[in-house]
Amino acid sequence: QVQLVESGGGLVQPGGSLRLSCAASGISFSAYIMGWYRQVPGKPRELVARISRSGITSYVNSVRGRFTISRDNARNTLYLQMNSLKSDDTAVYYCNADPGPAATQYWGQGTQVTVSS
């Protein structure tokens, strides 16, 4: 059974930091492209950051320079370090595991991040 379990969300003031974690089980973690997405009510889910099997990273423009995605294949865990948080970063953040084309992707249940004073 595949499980992706996010943690680390919460309420933070503007300018603050949070670190999200995604613990994976039931998959060969190192074989998956991993990503963080976010969604606010009434809008499509948005890709925030991705990390390839070899550790190459990519980011949406709005978070580049503030967020850092990383992975620990020994611990089957994905991370998202979020610094200089803004109110626009408020969303539910989801972990995604993508094995590649024409194959099943997996999603976590999401963790709420709220940036507010």
mmCIF file of C-alpha atoms in Angstrom:
data_model
loop_
_atom_site.group_PDB
_atom_site.id
_atom_site.type_symbol
_atom_site.label_atom_id
_atom_site.label_comp_id
_atom_site.label_asym_id
_atom_site.label_seq_id
_atom_site.Cartn_x
_atom_site.Cartn_y
_atom_site.Cartn_z
ATOM 1 C CA GLN A 1 0.000 0.000 0.000
ATOM 2 C CA VAL A 2 1.407 3.345 -1.079
ATOM 3 C CA GLN A 3 1.353 6.137 1.468
ATOM 4 C CA LEU A 4 2.611 9.702 1.252
ATOM 5 C CA VAL A 5 2.226 11.477 4.576
ATOM 6 C CA GLU A 6 2.870 15.201 4.770
ATOM 7 C CA SER A 7 3.679 17.060 7.970
ATOM 8 C CA GLY A 8 5.036 20.404 9.097
ATOM 9 C CA GLY A 9 2.266 22.739 8.044
ATOM 10 C CA GLY A 10 0.774 25.361 10.313
ATOM 11 C CA LEU A 11 0.249 29.045 10.963
ATOM 12 C CA VAL A 12 3.205 31.386 10.482
ATOM 13 C CA GLN A 13 3.624 35.139 10.274
ATOM 14 C CA PRO A 14 4.721 36.831 7.052
ATOM 15 C CA GLY A 15 8.491 36.584 6.712
ATOM 16 C CA GLY A 16 8.609 33.398 8.729
ATOM 17 C CA SER A 17 9.712 29.892 7.799
ATOM 18 C CA LEU A 18 8.299 26.384 7.753
ATOM 19 C CA ARG A 19 9.704 23.023 6.750
ATOM 20 C CA LEU A 20 7.359 20.496 5.205
ATOM 21 C CA SER A 21 8.121 16.785 5.163
ATOM 22 C CA CYS A 22 6.627 13.950 3.142
ATOM 23 C CA ALA A 23 7.284 10.412 4.351
ATOM 24 C CA ALA A 24 6.812 7.820 1.614
ATOM 25 C CA SER A 25 6.137 4.117 1.990
ATOM 26 C CA GLY A 26 5.115 1.353 -0.399
ATOM 27 C CA ILE A 27 7.142 2.743 -3.315
ATOM 28 C CA SER A 28 10.732 2.579 -4.461
ATOM 29 C CA PHE A 29 11.264 6.183 -3.447
ATOM 30 C CA SER A 30 14.512 6.809 -5.312
ATOM 31 C CA ALA A 31 12.871 5.784 -8.587
ATOM 32 C CA TYR A 32 10.277 8.561 -8.419
ATOM 33 C CA ILE A 33 10.342 12.192 -9.439
ATOM 34 C CA MET A 34 9.025 13.958 -6.369
ATOM 35 C CA GLY A 35 7.166 17.219 -6.171
ATOM 36 C CA TRP A 36 5.292 19.666 -3.993
ATOM 37 C CA TYR A 37 2.030 21.168 -5.219
ATOM 38 C CA ARG A 38 -0.328 23.610 -3.557
ATOM 39 C CA GLN A 39 -3.974 24.509 -3.916
ATOM 40 C CA VAL A 40 -6.274 27.233 -2.683
ATOM 41 C CA PRO A 41 -10.064 26.953 -2.845
ATOM 42 C CA GLY A 42 -11.470 27.678 -6.273
ATOM 43 C CA LYS A 43 -8.137 27.423 -8.062
ATOM 44 C CA PRO A 44 -6.303 24.572 -9.810
ATOM 45 C CA ARG A 45 -3.562 22.706 -8.031
ATOM 46 C CA GLU A 46 -0.220 24.413 -8.769
ATOM 47 C CA LEU A 47 3.216 22.848 -9.066
ATOM 48 C CA VAL A 48 5.551 24.535 -6.579
ATOM 49 C CA ALA A 49 8.775 22.540 -6.887
ATOM 50 C CA ARG A 50 10.072 19.261 -8.266
ATOM 51 C CA ILE A 51 13.176 17.196 -7.739
ATOM 52 C CA SER A 52 14.370 14.571 -10.158
ATOM 53 C CA ARG A 53 15.691 11.134 -9.338
ATOM 54 C CA SER A 54 19.218 12.556 -9.583
ATOM 55 C CA GLY A 55 18.445 15.617 -7.465
ATOM 56 C CA ILE A 56 17.912 18.265 -10.130
ATOM 57 C CA THR A 57 15.430 20.832 -8.858
ATOM 58 C CA SER A 58 12.960 23.207 -10.463
ATOM 59 C CA TYR A 59 10.653 25.847 -9.003
ATOM 60 C CA VAL A 60 7.717 27.989 -9.951
ATOM 61 C CA ASN A 61 8.876 31.597 -10.361
ATOM 62 C CA SER A 62 6.916 32.862 -7.373
ATOM 63 C CA VAL A 63 8.912 30.745 -4.887
ATOM 64 C CA ARG A 64 12.343 30.611 -6.507
ATOM 65 C CA GLY A 65 14.968 31.874 -4.083
ATOM 66 C CA ARG A 66 12.672 31.409 -1.067
ATOM 67 C CA PHE A 67 11.814 27.689 -1.148
ATOM 68 C CA THR A 68 14.182 24.725 -1.326
ATOM 69 C CA ILE A 69 13.108 21.204 -2.229
ATOM 70 C CA SER A 70 15.270 18.272 -1.189
ATOM 71 C CA ARG A 71 15.053 14.532 -0.789
ATOM 72 C CA ASP A 72 16.629 11.907 1.448
ATOM 73 C CA ASN A 73 16.441 8.608 -0.398
ATOM 74 C CA ALA A 74 17.795 6.696 2.609
ATOM 75 C CA ARG A 75 14.859 7.930 4.709
ATOM 76 C CA ASN A 76 12.276 7.860 1.876
ATOM 77 C CA THR A 77 11.456 11.459 2.710
ATOM 78 C CA LEU A 78 10.864 14.611 0.697
ATOM 79 C CA TYR A 79 11.282 18.094 2.167
ATOM 80 C CA LEU A 80 10.293 21.642 1.348
ATOM 81 C CA GLN A 81 12.056 24.412 3.241
ATOM 82 C CA MET A 82 9.981 27.566 2.942
ATOM 83 C CA ASN A 83 11.538 30.895 3.934
ATOM 84 C CA SER A 84 10.358 34.505 3.673
ATOM 85 C CA LEU A 85 6.785 33.310 3.555
ATOM 86 C CA LYS A 86 4.112 35.578 2.140
ATOM 87 C CA SER A 87 0.332 35.604 2.497
ATOM 88 C CA ASP A 88 0.122 34.405 -1.113
ATOM 89 C CA ASP A 89 1.823 31.176 -0.028
ATOM 90 C CA THR A 90 -1.246 30.248 2.008
ATOM 91 C CA ALA A 91 -2.581 26.968 0.615
ATOM 92 C CA VAL A 92 -2.875 23.254 1.174
ATOM 93 C CA TYR A 93 0.447 21.700 0.179
ATOM 94 C CA TYR A 94 0.514 18.234 -1.381
ATOM 95 C CA CYS A 95 3.333 15.776 -1.905
ATOM 96 C CA ASN A 96 3.435 14.011 -5.292
ATOM 97 C CA ALA A 97 5.314 10.919 -6.470
ATOM 98 C CA ASP A 98 5.651 10.585 -10.243
ATOM 99 C CA PRO A 99 7.223 7.434 -11.689
ATOM 100 C CA GLY A 100 7.243 8.807 -15.226
ATOM 101 C CA PRO A 101 5.037 8.769 -18.332
ATOM 102 C CA ALA A 102 2.035 6.470 -18.524
ATOM 103 C CA ALA A 103 2.354 5.338 -14.930
ATOM 104 C CA THR A 104 0.371 5.928 -11.763
ATOM 105 C CA GLN A 105 1.157 9.005 -9.717
ATOM 106 C CA TYR A 106 0.545 9.160 -5.998
ATOM 107 C CA TRP A 107 -0.580 12.002 -3.763
ATOM 108 C CA GLY A 108 -0.478 12.741 -0.085
ATOM 109 C CA GLN A 109 -3.470 13.988 1.881
ATOM 110 C CA GLY A 110 -2.156 17.546 2.102
ATOM 111 C CA THR A 111 -1.018 19.846 4.888
ATOM 112 C CA GLN A 112 -2.365 23.351 5.475
ATOM 113 C CA VAL A 113 0.032 26.286 5.425
ATOM 114 C CA THR A 114 -1.392 29.615 6.551
ATOM 115 C CA VAL A 115 0.680 32.786 6.412
ATOM 116 C CA SER A 116 -0.997 35.528 8.386
ATOM 117 C CA SER A 117 -0.265 38.134 11.020
#
